[in-house]
Rosetta silent file (secondary structure, phi, psi, omega in degrees, C-alpha in Angstrom):
SEQUENCE: MHVLVQLIQNIKQTYNLAVSGVLLAIVGLIGLVGNLLVILVYTHPDQRIHSTSIYLAALASSDFFLILTAMFLFVLEAWRHHNYPLLAWAYVFGAPLVFPIAAVFQTSSVYYCVAAAVDCFIAVVLPESVRQLYCTPKRAKVTCVCIMLLCVIYNIPHFFELEEVACVGNDGLPSTQICPTDIRLDPAYYAIYYTYMYTTFLAIGPLTLLVLLNICVVFTVLTKGTGGALLYNLVTPTRSVSFLLFSFSSYATSQHY
SCORE:     score description
SCORE:     0.000 S_00000001
   1 L     0.000  -45.210  176.363   -0.037   -0.214   -0.114 S_00000001
   2 H   -66.879  -22.454 -179.630    3.030    2.517    0.769 S_00000001
   3 H   -73.968  -32.082  169.623    4.568    1.502   -2.436 S_00000001
   4 H   -55.798  -43.577  179.892    1.273    2.454   -4.186 S_00000001
   5 H   -77.117  -36.927 -178.342    0.793    5.783   -2.575 S_00000001
   6 H   -71.264  -23.610  173.288    4.599    6.776   -3.273 S_00000001
   7 H   -55.311  -55.523 -166.463    3.690    5.800   -7.085 S_00000001
   8 H   -67.381  -27.507 -172.140    0.848    7.902   -7.196 S_00000001
   9 H   -78.615  -32.771 -178.329    2.572   10.644   -5.441 S_00000001
  10 H   -76.723  -38.792 -172.358    5.740   10.423   -8.036 S_00000001
  11 H   -67.153  -37.724 -178.233    3.242   10.269  -10.931 S_00000001
  12 H   -64.470  -42.978  172.089    1.318   13.567   -9.680 S_00000001
  13 H   -53.407  -47.067 -164.419    5.003   15.227   -9.231 S_00000001
  14 H   -82.152  -18.501 -175.595    6.062   14.295  -12.522 S_00000001
  15 H   -70.556  -57.252 -178.816    2.703   15.244  -14.115 S_00000001
  16 H   -63.159  -21.295  179.751    2.897   18.803  -12.331 S_00000001
  17 H   -86.469  -31.465 -174.716    6.686   19.255  -13.475 S_00000001
  18 H   -75.176  -24.845 -165.026    5.569   18.456  -17.169 S_00000001
  19 H  -114.276  -69.242 -163.971    2.530   20.877  -17.194 S_00000001
  20 H   -71.294  -39.261 -174.175    3.435   23.710  -14.574 S_00000001
  21 H   -75.300  -42.420 -167.915    7.338   23.317  -14.931 S_00000001
  22 H  -122.179  -45.378  172.409    7.902   23.164  -18.599 S_00000001
  23 H   -50.247  -60.492  171.461    4.515   23.814  -20.614 S_00000001
  24 H   -61.708  -17.616  171.939    3.736   26.634  -18.718 S_00000001
  25 H   -82.292  -17.047  177.254    7.104   28.164  -18.854 S_00000001
  26 H   -82.493  -47.038  172.113    7.003   27.936  -22.519 S_00000001
  27 H   -55.549  -35.508  175.873    3.690   29.516  -22.886 S_00000001
  28 H   -78.612  -10.252  164.521    4.527   32.010  -20.505 S_00000001
  29 H   -75.899  -43.935  174.013    7.697   32.954  -22.498 S_00000001
  30 H   -61.309  -28.475  177.990    5.611   33.338  -25.527 S_00000001
  31 H   -74.306  -29.530 -168.965    3.108   35.520  -23.679 S_00000001
  32 H   -69.594  -54.461 -179.426    6.229   37.747  -22.377 S_00000001
  33 H   -62.304  -44.704 -177.330    7.350   38.213  -26.054 S_00000001
  34 H   -49.598  -58.913 -170.290    3.648   38.752  -27.518 S_00000001
  35 H   -74.385  -29.565  172.911    3.034   41.526  -24.987 S_00000001
  36 H   -48.376  -50.340 -178.236    6.492   43.037  -25.173 S_00000001
  37 H   -70.117  -28.368 -178.074    5.749   43.586  -29.023 S_00000001
  38 H   -69.794  -51.719 -168.076    2.265   44.765  -28.205 S_00000001
  39 H   -69.995  -31.034  164.621    3.749   47.377  -25.821 S_00000001
  40 H   -64.795  -50.340 -175.065    6.365   48.389  -28.616 S_00000001
  41 H   -69.396  -59.457  170.500    3.703   48.824  -31.132 S_00000001
  42 H   -51.702  -23.775 -175.188    1.406   50.884  -28.884 S_00000001
  43 H  -104.857   -8.328  176.623    4.040   53.139  -27.341 S_00000001
  44 L   -56.283  159.387 -174.991    5.333   54.040  -31.016 S_00000001
  45 L   -60.732  -43.037 -172.610    5.210   57.831  -31.616 S_00000001
  46 L   -67.151  -29.847  177.068    2.482   57.208  -34.345 S_00000001
  47 L   -82.703  -47.178 -171.584    0.358   55.376  -31.861 S_00000001
  48 L   -67.450   14.527 -177.701    0.592   56.890  -28.539 S_00000001
  49 L   -85.507  -16.778 -161.910   -1.078   59.993  -29.793 S_00000001
  50 L  -105.525  127.112 -177.581   -4.486   57.855  -29.405 S_00000001
  51 H   -50.408  -44.693 -178.078   -6.098   57.398  -25.970 S_00000001
  52 H   -53.820  -41.194 -179.899   -6.735   53.707  -26.918 S_00000001
  53 H   -65.936  -32.469 -172.061   -3.229   53.052  -27.521 S_00000001
  54 H   -75.488  -58.131  171.867   -2.257   54.052  -24.092 S_00000001
  55 H   -46.772  -27.541  176.452   -4.786   51.841  -22.415 S_00000001
  56 H   -78.283  -48.241 -176.707   -3.773   48.759  -24.565 S_00000001
  57 H   -50.033  -67.036  174.723   -0.081   49.658  -23.970 S_00000001
  58 H   -38.944  -48.150  165.708   -0.859   49.679  -20.146 S_00000001
  59 H   -43.373  -59.977 -165.572   -2.860   46.411  -20.720 S_00000001
  60 H   -69.915  -34.230  171.446   -0.052   44.773  -22.272 S_00000001
  61 H   -73.783  -31.089  167.338    2.499   45.922  -19.599 S_00000001
  62 H   -62.080  -46.375  179.690    0.249   44.766  -16.855 S_00000001
  63 H   -52.004  -52.697  173.232   -0.169   41.434  -18.594 S_00000001
  64 H   -40.563  -63.010 -172.053    3.603   41.289  -19.014 S_00000001
  65 H   -73.154  -34.547  175.162    4.436   41.413  -15.389 S_00000001
  66 H   -56.925  -31.605 -172.184    1.353   39.238  -14.508 S_00000001
  67 H   -77.255  -46.629 -170.906    2.786   36.260  -16.724 S_00000001
  68 H   -72.259  -33.673  161.666    6.161   36.896  -14.868 S_00000001
  69 H   -65.066  -32.623 -178.420    4.720   36.714  -11.273 S_00000001
  70 H   -62.790  -52.034  179.595    2.696   33.850  -12.358 S_00000001
  71 H   -58.573  -35.832 -169.666    5.653   31.980  -13.845 S_00000001
  72 H   -76.488  -41.450 -159.323    7.722   32.556  -10.539 S_00000001
  73 H   -79.593  -57.391 -173.600    4.462   31.311   -8.513 S_00000001
  74 H   -77.410  -54.145 -174.350    4.021   28.108  -10.685 S_00000001
  75 H   -69.278  -32.295  174.954    7.033   27.253  -12.333 S_00000001
  76 H   -74.852  -25.094 -169.549    9.346   27.481   -9.427 S_00000001
  77 H   -82.779  -32.355  179.133    6.669   25.785   -7.040 S_00000001
  78 H   -67.244  -54.594 -168.894    6.693   22.770   -9.802 S_00000001
  79 H   -74.192  -41.383 -163.468   10.858   22.647   -9.891 S_00000001
  80 L   -69.202   -5.454  179.007   11.392   23.161   -6.189 S_00000001
  81 L   -88.754    4.402 -175.724   10.145   19.706   -5.189 S_00000001
  82 L  -110.426   52.007  179.083   13.151   18.109   -7.396 S_00000001
  83 L    30.288   69.462  155.510   16.166   18.721   -5.126 S_00000001
  84 L  -128.300   80.013 -156.275   16.693   22.143   -6.249 S_00000001
  85 H   -64.535  -42.032  163.260   17.465   23.893   -3.140 S_00000001
  86 H   -51.182  -48.275  169.909   18.061   27.288   -4.736 S_00000001
  87 H   -63.360  -33.687  174.996   14.887   27.304   -6.448 S_00000001
  88 H   -77.196  -33.255  166.627   13.140   26.188   -3.383 S_00000001
  89 H   -41.812  -60.838  176.371   14.822   29.006   -1.444 S_00000001
  90 H   -64.531  -43.513 -175.244   13.742   31.507   -3.932 S_00000001
  91 H   -60.001  -46.387 -176.400   10.219   30.311   -3.886 S_00000001
  92 H   -70.757  -30.349  177.115    9.796   30.180   -0.214 S_00000001
  93 H   -92.544  -13.795  171.186   11.141   33.617    0.514 S_00000001
  94 H  -107.571   -0.349 -169.517    9.710   35.302   -2.372 S_00000001
  95 H   -73.913  -40.759  179.887    6.115   33.675   -2.820 S_00000001
  96 H   -57.341  -22.151  157.226    4.842   35.946    0.101 S_00000001
  97 H   -91.871  -25.205  165.719    5.547   38.999   -1.839 S_00000001
  98 H   -63.254  -42.374  170.174    5.102   37.813   -5.245 S_00000001
  99 H   -30.881  -71.877 -177.196    1.680   36.586   -4.646 S_00000001
 100 H   -71.337  -12.738  168.656    0.087   39.990   -3.843 S_00000001
 101 H   -73.694  -44.908  167.094    2.052   41.568   -6.632 S_00000001
 102 H   -43.538  -41.613 -171.547    0.372   38.986   -8.869 S_00000001
 103 H   -68.057  -46.753  176.137   -2.775   39.833   -7.334 S_00000001
 104 H   -52.851  -60.943 -161.141   -2.069   43.642   -8.182 S_00000001
 105 H   -80.510  -10.349  165.155   -1.367   43.133  -11.853 S_00000001
 106 H   -59.591  -54.303 -175.446   -4.353   40.584  -12.053 S_00000001
 107 H   -75.148  -14.860 -174.797   -6.713   43.312  -10.843 S_00000001
 108 H   -83.297  -43.777 -166.461   -4.887   46.196  -13.143 S_00000001
 109 H   -63.419  -34.250  172.537   -5.024   44.101  -15.970 S_00000001
 110 H   -56.960  -48.682 -159.646   -9.069   43.454  -15.599 S_00000001
 111 H   -83.669  -24.795 -167.749   -9.378   47.300  -15.159 S_00000001
 112 H   -77.518  -34.816  177.096   -7.049   48.431  -17.966 S_00000001
 113 H   -62.814  -47.566  176.198   -9.417   46.198  -20.307 S_00000001
 114 H   -58.943  -44.445  175.002  -12.481   47.833  -18.837 S_00000001
 115 H   -68.826  -17.437 -179.943  -10.767   51.301  -19.394 S_00000001
 116 H   -86.009  -36.464 -179.275   -9.974   50.570  -23.142 S_00000001
 117 H   -79.685  -32.609  164.492  -13.544   49.582  -23.699 S_00000001
 118 H   -47.040  -56.060 -177.221  -14.772   52.608  -21.955 S_00000001
 119 H   -52.131  -42.827  171.721  -12.674   54.680  -24.072 S_00000001
 120 H   -60.339  -49.461 -168.550  -14.096   53.019  -27.197 S_00000001
 121 H   -57.713  -57.232  174.345  -17.573   53.120  -25.895 S_00000001
 122 H   -58.492  -29.755 -175.858  -17.049   57.116  -25.739 S_00000001
 123 H   -83.920  -25.621 -177.141  -15.442   57.436  -29.082 S_00000001
 124 H  -101.552  -37.944 -174.520  -18.207   55.446  -31.005 S_00000001
 125 L   -95.078  -46.920 -179.371  -21.391   56.132  -29.034 S_00000001
 126 L   -59.277  158.187  173.449  -21.011   59.474  -27.345 S_00000001
 127 L   -69.237  154.544  175.512  -21.158   62.759  -29.147 S_00000001
 128 H   -51.039  -43.480  179.815  -17.881   64.209  -30.731 S_00000001
 129 H   -62.973  -33.012  163.657  -17.655   66.947  -28.082 S_00000001
 130 H   -52.417  -47.833 -179.324  -17.570   64.117  -25.268 S_00000001
 131 H   -57.706  -52.881 -172.928  -15.001   62.429  -27.239 S_00000001
 132 H   -64.921  -22.428 -164.168  -12.652   65.416  -27.771 S_00000001
 133 H   -94.685  -32.362 -167.556  -12.856   66.132  -23.870 S_00000001
 134 H  -121.684  -18.817  162.283  -12.280   62.519  -22.481 S_00000001
 135 L   -92.260   67.117 -169.176  -10.536   60.686  -25.047 S_00000001
 136 L  -127.010  126.887 -166.660   -7.133   62.191  -24.951 S_00000001
 137 H   -49.235  -35.946 -176.495   -3.663   60.549  -24.188 S_00000001
 138 H   -73.557  -51.033  177.823   -3.009   62.786  -21.270 S_00000001
 139 H   -47.247  -48.814  171.098   -6.361   61.713  -19.658 S_00000001
 140 H   -46.469  -47.626  175.151   -5.642   58.249  -20.642 S_00000001
 141 H   -56.978  -45.272 -176.093   -2.247   58.499  -18.733 S_00000001
 142 H   -67.985  -51.389 -170.479   -3.888   59.827  -15.617 S_00000001
 143 H   -57.440  -50.225  176.141   -6.798   57.205  -15.700 S_00000001
 144 H   -52.747  -48.171 -179.231   -3.940   54.339  -15.998 S_00000001
 145 H   -69.840  -45.965  178.447   -1.974   55.770  -13.068 S_00000001
 146 H   -48.964  -51.623 -171.554   -5.364   55.985  -10.904 S_00000001
 147 H   -59.122  -52.408 -176.671   -6.209   52.478  -11.904 S_00000001
 148 H   -64.863  -31.631  178.902   -2.910   51.125  -10.807 S_00000001
 149 H   -76.265  -52.373 -176.934   -3.010   53.027   -7.157 S_00000001
 150 H   -53.379  -48.528  177.638   -6.441   51.632   -6.747 S_00000001
 151 H   -55.261  -37.878 -179.355   -5.463   48.280   -7.790 S_00000001
 152 H   -66.489  -42.753 -174.213   -2.495   48.292   -5.155 S_00000001
 153 H   -67.555  -51.303  167.553   -4.869   49.640   -2.411 S_00000001
 154 H   -47.881  -42.742  177.501   -7.379   46.781   -3.067 S_00000001
 155 L   -81.464   -0.707 -174.853   -4.766   44.050   -2.868 S_00000001
 156 H   -58.323  -36.528  178.698   -2.983   45.210    0.413 S_00000001
 157 H   -49.562  -34.538  173.874   -4.873   42.405    2.255 S_00000001
 158 H   -53.913  -40.389 -178.056   -2.806   39.880    0.133 S_00000001
 159 H   -71.836   -4.132  163.282    0.295   40.891    1.680 S_00000001
 160 H   -95.400   12.763 -163.339   -0.731   39.653    4.970 S_00000001
 161 L   -98.665  -38.671 -171.327   -1.890   36.416    3.805 S_00000001
 162 E  -128.092  143.795  165.763    1.251   34.155    3.550 S_00000001
 163 E  -146.603  164.318 -178.903    4.303   33.744    5.861 S_00000001
 164 E   -90.030  142.277 -171.011    7.213   31.554    6.041 S_00000001
 165 E  -144.571  130.295 -164.422    7.144   28.931    8.869 S_00000001
 166 E   -83.540  144.898 -173.778   10.176   26.718    9.904 S_00000001
 167 E  -155.513  175.393  179.577    9.299   22.880   10.003 S_00000001
 168 E  -106.546  132.336 -177.280   11.068   19.460    9.548 S_00000001
 169 L   -76.246  177.296 -177.218   10.974   18.181    5.960 S_00000001
 170 L   -70.058  -15.585  179.514   10.131   14.476    5.090 S_00000001
 171 L   -96.488   -5.635  173.706   14.047   13.788    5.273 S_00000001
 172 L    88.782   16.777  178.694   14.079   14.927    8.817 S_00000001
 173 L  -105.836  149.538  164.006   16.097   18.064    8.112 S_00000001
 174 E   -32.773  127.221  174.173   15.200   21.696    8.946 S_00000001
 175 E  -145.216  165.188  166.619   12.889   23.235    6.135 S_00000001
 176 E  -108.992  113.966 -174.740   10.869   26.169    5.449 S_00000001
 177 E  -124.323  159.766 -179.867    7.532   26.289    4.044 S_00000001
 178 E   -84.164  117.938  178.579    4.813   28.624    2.927 S_00000001
 179 E  -135.984  154.913 -174.576    1.618   28.661    5.040 S_00000001
 180 E   -68.088  142.563  174.292   -1.479   30.928    5.379 S_00000001
 181 L   -75.528 -177.454 -178.428   -1.608   33.377    8.141 S_00000001
 182 H   -73.979  -24.969  176.299   -4.535   33.606   10.608 S_00000001
 183 H   -56.275  -53.248 -174.538   -6.046   36.364    8.341 S_00000001
 184 H   -66.930  -29.438 -173.054   -6.161   34.084    5.289 S_00000001
 185 H   -83.924  -25.998  176.843   -7.691   31.213    7.448 S_00000001
 186 L   -56.229  109.858 -179.170  -10.568   33.488    8.849 S_00000001
 187 H   -42.421  -50.005 -176.206  -13.785   32.211    7.432 S_00000001
 188 H   -64.767  -41.232  155.744  -15.362   35.496    7.601 S_00000001
 189 H   -39.722  -52.357 -168.712  -12.448   37.067    5.655 S_00000001
 190 H   -73.350  -40.964 -170.054  -12.179   34.475    2.938 S_00000001
 191 H   -74.629  -30.375 -161.167  -16.141   34.843    2.439 S_00000001
 192 H  -107.455  -62.900 -172.661  -16.177   38.680    2.075 S_00000001
 193 H   -63.814  -55.337 -166.638  -12.667   39.241    0.302 S_00000001
 194 H   -90.519  -29.560  179.652  -12.370   36.068   -1.865 S_00000001
 195 H   -94.688  -73.236 -169.463  -16.080   35.266   -2.610 S_00000001
 196 H   -63.878  -72.040 -179.496  -18.215   38.219   -2.623 S_00000001
 197 H   -48.109  -63.455 -178.163  -15.492   41.091   -3.462 S_00000001
 198 H   -53.973  -24.930  175.133  -13.879   38.989   -5.930 S_00000001
 199 H   -73.659  -45.233 -168.842  -17.006   37.980   -7.651 S_00000001
 200 H   -68.108  -64.398 -173.867  -18.166   41.568   -7.717 S_00000001
 201 H   -88.742  -18.819  167.669  -15.027   43.442   -8.847 S_00000001
 202 H  -117.311    9.626  172.872  -13.058   41.002  -10.721 S_00000001
 203 H  -127.223  -87.420 -175.223  -15.472   38.663  -12.262 S_00000001
 204 H   -55.769  -50.014 -178.061  -19.259   39.420  -12.712 S_00000001
 205 H   -58.987  -55.174  171.421  -18.831   43.005  -12.524 S_00000001
 206 H   -52.141  -33.558 -167.436  -16.303   43.714  -15.150 S_00000001
 207 H   -95.239  -35.876  158.191  -17.506   41.368  -17.498 S_00000001
 208 H   -64.894  -34.904  167.531  -21.165   42.659  -17.401 S_00000001
 209 H   -68.060  -29.065  173.860  -19.924   45.868  -18.103 S_00000001
 210 H   -53.854  -55.411 -179.143  -17.928   44.812  -20.896 S_00000001
 211 H   -49.787  -45.340 -173.738  -20.896   42.902  -22.373 S_00000001
 212 H   -68.214  -33.934 -179.183  -23.121   46.062  -22.057 S_00000001
 213 H   -66.347  -52.576 -176.688  -20.499   48.311  -23.847 S_00000001
 214 H   -59.074  -33.943  178.073  -20.142   45.913  -26.386 S_00000001
 215 H   -67.713  -50.632  170.563  -23.817   45.711  -27.120 S_00000001
 216 H   -47.007  -49.626 -167.307  -23.994   49.571  -27.158 S_00000001
 217 H   -71.662  -43.695 -179.176  -21.025   49.920  -29.550 S_00000001
 218 H   -64.346  -50.211  174.015  -22.372   47.254  -31.907 S_00000001
 219 H   -39.433  -49.421 -168.062  -25.811   48.703  -32.116 S_00000001
 220 H   -64.827  -53.032 -178.853  -24.248   52.091  -32.922 S_00000001
 221 H   -47.773  -59.575 -170.416  -21.944   50.652  -35.581 S_00000001
 222 H   -55.805  -51.250 -176.721  -24.813   48.605  -37.222 S_00000001
 223 H   -72.654  -29.365 -170.429  -27.276   51.783  -37.340 S_00000001
 224 H  -115.713   -5.412  173.256  -24.923   54.480  -38.099 S_00000001
 225 L    70.802   12.386  178.356  -22.332   52.589  -39.958 S_00000001
 226 L  -124.279  166.458  165.825  -19.283   54.193  -38.198 S_00000001
 227 L    81.908   24.264  171.263  -16.499   53.489  -35.799 S_00000001
 228 H   -41.310  -60.198  174.039  -15.795   49.976  -37.376 S_00000001
 229 H   -47.897  -41.222 -170.851  -11.958   50.607  -36.158 S_00000001
 230 H   -89.575  -12.402  165.335  -12.780   51.256  -32.794 S_00000001
 231 H   -56.294  -56.361 -179.043  -15.255   48.328  -32.502 S_00000001
 232 H   -47.000  -44.124  179.588  -12.286   46.095  -33.131 S_00000001
 233 H   -60.636  -33.983 -174.034  -10.506   47.895  -30.164 S_00000001
 234 H   -74.446  -41.622 -175.874  -13.418   47.281  -28.041 S_00000001
 235 H   -66.122  -51.891  179.670  -13.894   43.641  -28.845 S_00000001
 236 H   -62.123  -32.698  174.586  -10.428   42.644  -28.398 S_00000001
 237 H   -81.138  -13.256  167.334  -10.041   43.558  -24.728 S_00000001
 238 H   -62.800  -60.604  166.662  -13.382   41.909  -24.293 S_00000001
 239 H   -47.946  -39.415  174.366  -11.785   38.738  -25.219 S_00000001
 240 H   -59.987  -49.214 -163.554   -8.766   39.393  -23.133 S_00000001
 241 H   -65.296  -54.201  178.673  -10.707   40.223  -20.041 S_00000001
 242 H   -49.405  -52.536 -174.427  -12.903   36.954  -20.636 S_00000001
 243 H   -73.344  -31.652 -177.372   -9.844   34.625  -20.806 S_00000001
 244 H   -72.692  -41.524  178.735   -8.118   36.534  -17.920 S_00000001
 245 H   -55.274  -43.207 -169.109  -11.221   36.059  -15.617 S_00000001
 246 H   -74.552  -45.207  170.489  -11.488   32.365  -16.515 S_00000001
 247 H   -50.242  -34.247 -175.177   -7.846   32.099  -15.892 S_00000001
 248 H  -105.268   -2.345  155.325   -7.457   33.574  -12.639 S_00000001
 249 H   -75.607  -29.062  167.445  -10.569   31.996  -11.193 S_00000001
 250 H   -71.351  -34.408  176.456   -8.790   28.785  -11.574 S_00000001
 251 H   -58.945  -49.396  178.538   -5.698   30.323  -10.180 S_00000001
 252 H   -68.930  -34.496  175.090   -7.564   31.527   -6.960 S_00000001
 253 H   -82.591   -4.553 -176.398   -9.186   28.302   -6.378 S_00000001
 254 H   -95.675  -21.029 -173.167   -6.042   26.275   -7.096 S_00000001
 255 L   -53.056  132.210  178.613   -4.122   28.067   -4.234 S_00000001
 256 L  -110.400    7.055 -170.627   -3.309   25.429   -1.427 S_00000001
 257 L   -57.892    0.000    0.000   -1.433   27.475    0.991 S_00000001
């Protein structure tokens, strides 16, 4: 029986290494390169005169660091169980800080998508006078900075959720592991912050807003025959945020600290 349990554990570790340690690393590297190219395109002098380009460049930047932090949390976690003490040390001492930073970029990516969608909605649906007032590069930059500040404030509780705990490993030697703090284990905190607030501000809320914006813009384009190029810019962030919300719903539920 002990041999069977050990065999199953070895299979699980091998599978986790193949998927999280190798496949995810490859996909992550592709994502990093792709987002870097997007940043270069939208920050080009010919592009950054448009407010939508500012939002999409901010979104790509946020996604770049989101992928980077996710690779740290998942790839290193997969490799640290295979006798790589340096990787294990980096993960244990870095995870309590990288995890909340990843949450910040998760939130900012969602709301940069929303900001780009709102910008396109204003440009397509609302009068020209409103577009000239709000759809400017300067206003877009200020909005991006404000979004990032609000995302940092919203995710401050994450900085107090994980801690390093000294323990004894399976080999009998001293070890250090990542464990949840009392705050993370509090049922009321988890229900309010992870269930209700996450659902409202990072899932249903943004997605519902994007769907409504899409409906308004599509209706305007079909009835007036204008704004086709801006419609593409609105639909693209919507697809991105849908994938993002699905990915991080899985990410949030997969945490086993």
